[in-house]
Amino acid sequence: MKLAEKLARIRETLDRLIPDVPIPLEHEDPFTLLVAVVLSAQTTDKKVNEVTPALFARADTPEKMARLSVREVHDLIRTVGLAPAKSKALVGLSKQLVVEHGGRVPRTLEQLMELPGVGRKTASVVLSQAFGVPAFAVDTHIHRLAQRWGLSSGKSVEQTERDLRRHFPPESWGRLHLQIIYFGRRYCPARGHDPAECPICSFAGRRGRARSVKASR
Ligand code: SF4
């Protein structure tokens, strides 16, 4: 199958199977989305959505979050994985937003990535979902699926992001990010299985039995 045909078929399949792509992390604005995405590293969205109501009731702006101690934030998010590092990052990034950005979330990848606890994937999610700026957030799950579907031979997440950005038009990146994550959750079973039965691997995938690529985010 030619690459262009495969890309079109992947998009058609995702649009058919995953027509709706709600943003899974509850938030009110760019700041609360940023906080939720930082919290979501190596944790399920469900877990994050359980702690953010109480956290945002205490601090839903950078100014309010910057006034909390790391200990106070930790107490509010302690059921989430990596809570010590995340509470430190949330207070640190809030202070930085107040001092360097007038209490606003910046709109560039570079400025976002200068904030504590914010890597390229988190910055891309915020750009895409809070501001509608084209960005293809690639995590390890999307990285593995892109390889399995023959969309990237990249050895790194960075190379996969470059390949996906080259394959798909910018206006589709945000939607595809969410569609691939939802696809992984719904269709990629936890155990090894036969790719011939997969709605996408059956025409796009490489041979062999698949291992889990279940996405948490
Ligand atoms: S269901 Fe299996 S075969 Fe299909 S994309 Fe997921 S891992 Fe690959």
mmCIF file of C-alpha atoms and ligand atoms in Angstrom:
data_model
loop_
_atom_site.group_PDB
_atom_site.id
_atom_site.type_symbol
_atom_site.label_atom_id
_atom_site.label_comp_id
_atom_site.label_asym_id
_atom_site.label_seq_id
_atom_site.Cartn_x
_atom_site.Cartn_y
_atom_site.Cartn_z
ATOM 1 C CA MET A 1 0.000 0.000 0.000
ATOM 2 C CA LYS A 2 1.323 3.438 -0.916
ATOM 3 C CA LEU A 3 2.059 5.787 1.970
ATOM 4 C CA ALA A 4 -0.536 8.406 0.968
ATOM 5 C CA GLU A 5 -3.199 5.709 0.760
ATOM 6 C CA LYS A 6 -2.199 4.310 4.125
ATOM 7 C CA LEU A 7 -2.275 7.750 5.779
ATOM 8 C CA ALA A 8 -5.737 8.438 4.387
ATOM 9 C CA ARG A 9 -6.978 5.052 5.528
ATOM 10 C CA ILE A 10 -5.601 5.531 9.023
ATOM 11 C CA ARG A 11 -7.386 8.875 9.311
ATOM 12 C CA GLU A 12 -10.630 7.418 7.946
ATOM 13 C CA THR A 13 -10.449 4.530 10.392
ATOM 14 C CA LEU A 14 -9.749 6.806 13.349
ATOM 15 C CA ASP A 15 -12.569 9.167 12.326
ATOM 16 C CA ARG A 16 -14.946 6.217 12.097
ATOM 17 C CA LEU A 17 -13.922 4.536 15.351
ATOM 18 C CA ILE A 18 -13.093 7.640 17.398
ATOM 19 C CA PRO A 19 -15.358 10.400 16.066
ATOM 20 C CA ASP A 20 -15.420 12.374 19.303
ATOM 21 C CA VAL A 21 -12.276 13.519 21.063
ATOM 22 C CA PRO A 22 -13.181 15.316 24.278
ATOM 23 C CA ILE A 23 -10.213 16.655 26.225
ATOM 24 C CA PRO A 24 -9.941 14.037 28.975
ATOM 25 C CA LEU A 25 -8.487 16.303 31.678
ATOM 26 C CA GLU A 26 -10.981 18.580 33.383
ATOM 27 C CA HIS A 27 -9.935 22.220 33.367
ATOM 28 C CA GLU A 28 -11.273 25.755 33.148
ATOM 29 C CA ASP A 29 -8.577 27.678 31.321
ATOM 30 C CA PRO A 30 -4.967 27.397 30.077
ATOM 31 C CA PHE A 31 -3.511 27.477 33.599
ATOM 32 C CA THR A 32 -5.711 24.728 35.011
ATOM 33 C CA LEU A 33 -5.072 22.642 31.881
ATOM 34 C CA LEU A 34 -1.325 23.113 32.324
ATOM 35 C CA VAL A 35 -1.597 21.990 35.945
ATOM 36 C CA ALA A 36 -3.686 18.946 34.966
ATOM 37 C CA VAL A 37 -1.273 17.910 32.217
ATOM 38 C CA VAL A 38 1.708 18.190 34.578
ATOM 39 C CA LEU A 39 -0.193 16.007 37.047
ATOM 40 C CA SER A 40 -1.030 13.433 34.375
ATOM 41 C CA ALA A 41 2.539 12.176 33.842
ATOM 42 C CA GLN A 42 2.602 8.445 34.583
ATOM 43 C CA THR A 43 -0.888 8.683 36.080
ATOM 44 C CA THR A 44 -4.335 8.045 34.658
ATOM 45 C CA ASP A 45 -6.550 10.969 33.651
ATOM 46 C CA LYS A 46 -9.182 9.581 36.017
ATOM 47 C CA LYS A 47 -6.832 9.917 38.968
ATOM 48 C CA VAL A 48 -5.964 13.484 37.963
ATOM 49 C CA ASN A 49 -9.645 14.428 37.613
ATOM 50 C CA GLU A 50 -10.220 13.118 41.134
ATOM 51 C CA VAL A 51 -7.722 15.512 42.732
ATOM 52 C CA THR A 52 -8.049 18.669 40.641
ATOM 53 C CA PRO A 53 -11.449 19.876 41.997
ATOM 54 C CA ALA A 54 -10.019 20.265 45.519
ATOM 55 C CA LEU A 55 -6.735 21.634 44.194
ATOM 56 C CA PHE A 56 -8.438 24.246 42.004
ATOM 57 C CA ALA A 57 -10.796 25.184 44.832
ATOM 58 C CA ARG A 58 -7.663 26.276 46.722
ATOM 59 C CA ALA A 59 -5.669 27.589 43.776
ATOM 60 C CA ASP A 60 -7.011 28.071 40.269
ATOM 61 C CA THR A 61 -4.589 30.826 39.254
ATOM 62 C CA PRO A 62 -0.792 31.061 39.205
ATOM 63 C CA GLU A 63 -0.934 33.757 41.903
ATOM 64 C CA LYS A 64 -2.926 31.550 44.293
ATOM 65 C CA MET A 65 -0.844 28.428 43.548
ATOM 66 C CA ALA A 66 2.400 30.374 44.057
ATOM 67 C CA ARG A 67 1.248 31.338 47.557
ATOM 68 C CA LEU A 68 0.773 27.702 48.607
ATOM 69 C CA SER A 69 3.659 25.758 50.081
ATOM 70 C CA VAL A 70 4.941 22.626 48.358
ATOM 71 C CA ARG A 71 3.660 20.672 51.374
ATOM 72 C CA GLU A 72 0.132 22.101 50.975
ATOM 73 C CA VAL A 73 0.057 21.215 47.274
ATOM 74 C CA HIS A 74 1.441 17.782 48.041
ATOM 75 C CA ASP A 75 -1.344 17.138 50.549
ATOM 76 C CA LEU A 76 -3.914 18.016 47.883
ATOM 77 C CA ILE A 77 -2.435 15.766 45.179
ATOM 78 C CA ARG A 78 -0.823 12.983 47.209
ATOM 79 C CA THR A 79 -2.895 10.173 45.650
ATOM 80 C CA VAL A 80 -1.370 10.974 42.263
ATOM 81 C CA GLY A 81 1.896 9.286 41.255
ATOM 82 C CA LEU A 82 5.129 11.257 41.665
ATOM 83 C CA ALA A 83 3.334 13.705 43.975
ATOM 84 C CA PRO A 84 6.527 15.078 45.614
ATOM 85 C CA ALA A 85 8.100 16.120 42.310
ATOM 86 C CA LYS A 86 4.805 17.345 40.865
ATOM 87 C CA SER A 87 3.920 19.518 43.872
ATOM 88 C CA LYS A 88 7.343 21.129 43.673
ATOM 89 C CA ALA A 89 6.921 21.690 39.942
ATOM 90 C CA LEU A 90 3.444 23.222 40.321
ATOM 91 C CA VAL A 91 4.572 25.772 42.903
ATOM 92 C CA GLY A 92 7.727 26.504 40.895
ATOM 93 C CA LEU A 93 5.969 26.959 37.567
ATOM 94 C CA SER A 94 3.312 29.152 39.185
ATOM 95 C CA LYS A 95 5.955 31.448 40.645
ATOM 96 C CA GLN A 96 7.684 31.591 37.275
ATOM 97 C CA LEU A 97 4.410 32.430 35.510
ATOM 98 C CA VAL A 98 3.808 35.291 37.955
ATOM 99 C CA VAL A 99 7.335 36.701 37.789
ATOM 100 C CA GLU A 100 8.136 36.194 34.112
ATOM 101 C CA HIS A 101 4.784 36.091 32.311
ATOM 102 C CA GLY A 102 2.451 38.384 34.253
ATOM 103 C CA GLY A 103 0.495 35.411 35.576
ATOM 104 C CA ARG A 104 -0.363 34.137 32.099
ATOM 105 C CA VAL A 105 0.477 30.839 30.428
ATOM 106 C CA PRO A 106 2.851 31.565 27.506
ATOM 107 C CA ARG A 107 1.943 30.492 23.992
ATOM 108 C CA THR A 108 5.226 29.207 22.652
ATOM 109 C CA LEU A 109 6.789 25.791 22.987
ATOM 110 C CA GLU A 110 10.107 27.262 24.087
ATOM 111 C CA GLN A 111 8.631 29.413 26.876
ATOM 112 C CA LEU A 112 6.427 26.593 28.114
ATOM 113 C CA MET A 113 9.371 24.189 28.209
ATOM 114 C CA GLU A 114 11.295 26.586 30.444
ATOM 115 C CA LEU A 115 8.717 26.026 33.199
ATOM 116 C CA PRO A 116 9.520 23.432 35.895
ATOM 117 C CA GLY A 117 7.940 20.047 35.223
ATOM 118 C CA VAL A 118 7.042 20.932 31.627
ATOM 119 C CA GLY A 119 8.589 18.821 28.870
ATOM 120 C CA ARG A 120 7.941 18.881 25.157
ATOM 121 C CA LYS A 121 4.873 16.635 25.337
ATOM 122 C CA THR A 122 3.196 18.667 28.094
ATOM 123 C CA ALA A 123 3.970 21.930 26.281
ATOM 124 C CA SER A 124 2.543 20.545 23.025
ATOM 125 C CA VAL A 125 -0.679 19.400 24.718
ATOM 126 C CA VAL A 126 -1.179 22.850 26.267
ATOM 127 C CA LEU A 127 -0.439 24.666 22.998
ATOM 128 C CA SER A 128 -2.838 22.468 21.097
ATOM 129 C CA GLN A 129 -5.681 22.090 23.590
ATOM 130 C CA ALA A 130 -5.588 25.486 25.332
ATOM 131 C CA PHE A 131 -4.653 27.752 22.440
ATOM 132 C CA GLY A 132 -5.419 25.798 19.258
ATOM 133 C CA VAL A 133 -1.794 26.162 18.119
ATOM 134 C CA PRO A 134 -0.835 23.211 15.891
ATOM 135 C CA ALA A 135 1.386 20.866 17.908
ATOM 136 C CA PHE A 136 1.703 17.080 17.784
ATOM 137 C CA ALA A 137 2.193 15.837 21.330
ATOM 138 C CA VAL A 138 3.876 12.436 21.155
ATOM 139 C CA ASP A 139 4.174 10.209 24.203
ATOM 140 C CA THR A 140 5.624 6.713 24.403
ATOM 141 C CA HIS A 141 2.280 5.139 23.460
ATOM 142 C CA ILE A 142 1.843 7.221 20.299
ATOM 143 C CA HIS A 143 5.528 6.616 19.548
ATOM 144 C CA ARG A 144 5.043 2.843 19.637
ATOM 145 C CA LEU A 145 1.821 2.891 17.632
ATOM 146 C CA ALA A 146 3.415 5.112 14.970
ATOM 147 C CA GLN A 147 6.207 2.567 14.631
ATOM 148 C CA ARG A 148 3.780 -0.330 14.550
ATOM 149 C CA TRP A 149 1.775 1.380 11.820
ATOM 150 C CA GLY A 150 4.947 2.002 9.809
ATOM 151 C CA LEU A 151 4.647 5.786 10.119
ATOM 152 C CA SER A 152 8.054 6.254 11.656
ATOM 153 C CA SER A 153 11.234 4.285 11.928
ATOM 154 C CA GLY A 154 12.421 6.758 14.517
ATOM 155 C CA LYS A 155 14.312 5.448 17.480
ATOM 156 C CA SER A 156 13.178 8.388 19.582
ATOM 157 C CA VAL A 157 9.946 10.179 20.440
ATOM 158 C CA GLU A 158 11.439 13.320 18.862
ATOM 159 C CA GLN A 159 11.967 11.556 15.525
ATOM 160 C CA THR A 160 8.444 10.134 15.622
ATOM 161 C CA GLU A 161 7.044 13.616 16.225
ATOM 162 C CA ARG A 162 8.954 14.930 13.194
ATOM 163 C CA ASP A 163 7.655 12.056 11.035
ATOM 164 C CA LEU A 164 4.025 12.473 12.157
ATOM 165 C CA ARG A 165 4.193 16.232 11.552
ATOM 166 C CA ARG A 166 5.486 15.512 8.056
ATOM 167 C CA HIS A 167 2.788 12.929 7.304
ATOM 168 C CA PHE A 168 -0.274 14.822 8.507
ATOM 169 C CA PRO A 169 -1.469 18.424 7.985
ATOM 170 C CA PRO A 170 -1.035 20.790 10.964
ATOM 171 C CA GLU A 171 -4.766 21.317 11.453
ATOM 172 C CA SER A 172 -5.148 17.565 12.146
ATOM 173 C CA TRP A 173 -2.378 17.181 14.757
ATOM 174 C CA GLY A 174 -4.363 17.973 17.896
ATOM 175 C CA ARG A 175 -7.248 15.721 16.896
ATOM 176 C CA LEU A 176 -4.966 12.863 15.820
ATOM 177 C CA HIS A 177 -3.076 13.030 19.128
ATOM 178 C CA LEU A 178 -6.303 12.415 21.038
ATOM 179 C CA GLN A 179 -7.664 9.874 18.534
ATOM 180 C CA ILE A 180 -4.517 7.739 18.748
ATOM 181 C CA ILE A 181 -4.570 7.865 22.556
ATOM 182 C CA TYR A 182 -8.249 6.869 22.663
ATOM 183 C CA PHE A 183 -7.617 4.182 20.037
ATOM 184 C CA GLY A 184 -4.838 2.684 22.151
ATOM 185 C CA ARG A 185 -7.068 2.601 25.212
ATOM 186 C CA ARG A 186 -9.999 0.999 23.440
ATOM 187 C CA TYR A 187 -8.418 -1.298 20.898
ATOM 188 C CA CYS A 188 -4.968 -2.314 22.087
ATOM 189 C CA PRO A 189 -5.387 -5.231 24.473
ATOM 190 C CA ALA A 190 -3.050 -5.723 27.385
ATOM 191 C CA ARG A 191 -1.713 -9.080 26.202
ATOM 192 C CA GLY A 192 0.048 -10.129 23.007
ATOM 193 C CA HIS A 193 -2.482 -10.606 20.212
ATOM 194 C CA ASP A 194 -2.868 -10.994 16.458
ATOM 195 C CA PRO A 195 -2.433 -7.718 14.554
ATOM 196 C CA ALA A 196 -4.407 -9.192 11.637
ATOM 197 C CA GLU A 197 -7.526 -8.581 13.689
ATOM 198 C CA CYS A 198 -6.696 -4.969 14.508
ATOM 199 C CA PRO A 199 -8.660 -2.262 12.646
ATOM 200 C CA ILE A 200 -5.428 -0.465 11.729
ATOM 201 C CA CYS A 201 -2.543 -2.900 12.062
ATOM 202 C CA SER A 202 -4.405 -5.273 9.705
ATOM 203 C CA PHE A 203 -3.580 -2.989 6.776
ATOM 204 C CA ALA A 204 -0.854 -0.699 8.143
ATOM 205 C CA GLY A 205 1.066 -2.784 10.591
ATOM 206 C CA ARG A 206 4.178 -4.828 10.639
ATOM 207 C CA ARG A 207 4.056 -8.578 10.904
ATOM 208 C CA GLY A 208 4.227 -10.502 14.150
ATOM 209 C CA ARG A 209 2.312 -10.641 17.331
ATOM 210 C CA ALA A 210 1.686 -7.338 19.041
ATOM 211 C CA ARG A 211 2.470 -6.523 22.608
ATOM 212 C CA SER A 212 0.554 -4.107 24.740
ATOM 213 C CA VAL A 213 0.635 -0.459 23.723
ATOM 214 C CA LYS A 214 -2.182 0.550 26.026
ATOM 215 C CA ALA A 215 -2.122 4.304 26.451
ATOM 216 C CA SER A 216 -2.694 6.040 29.759
ATOM 217 C CA ARG A 217 -1.997 9.399 28.153
HETATM 218 S S1 SF4 B 1 -4.657 -3.370 18.655
HETATM 219 FE FE1 SF4 B 1 -2.716 -4.424 18.602
HETATM 220 S S2 SF4 B 1 -2.335 -4.687 16.540
HETATM 221 FE FE2 SF4 B 1 -3.741 -2.959 16.694
HETATM 222 S S3 SF4 B 1 -2.653 -1.055 17.007
HETATM 223 FE FE3 SF4 B 1 -3.011 -1.893 18.967
HETATM 224 S S4 SF4 B 1 -1.170 -3.083 19.355
HETATM 225 FE FE4 SF4 B 1 -1.279 -2.799 17.190
#
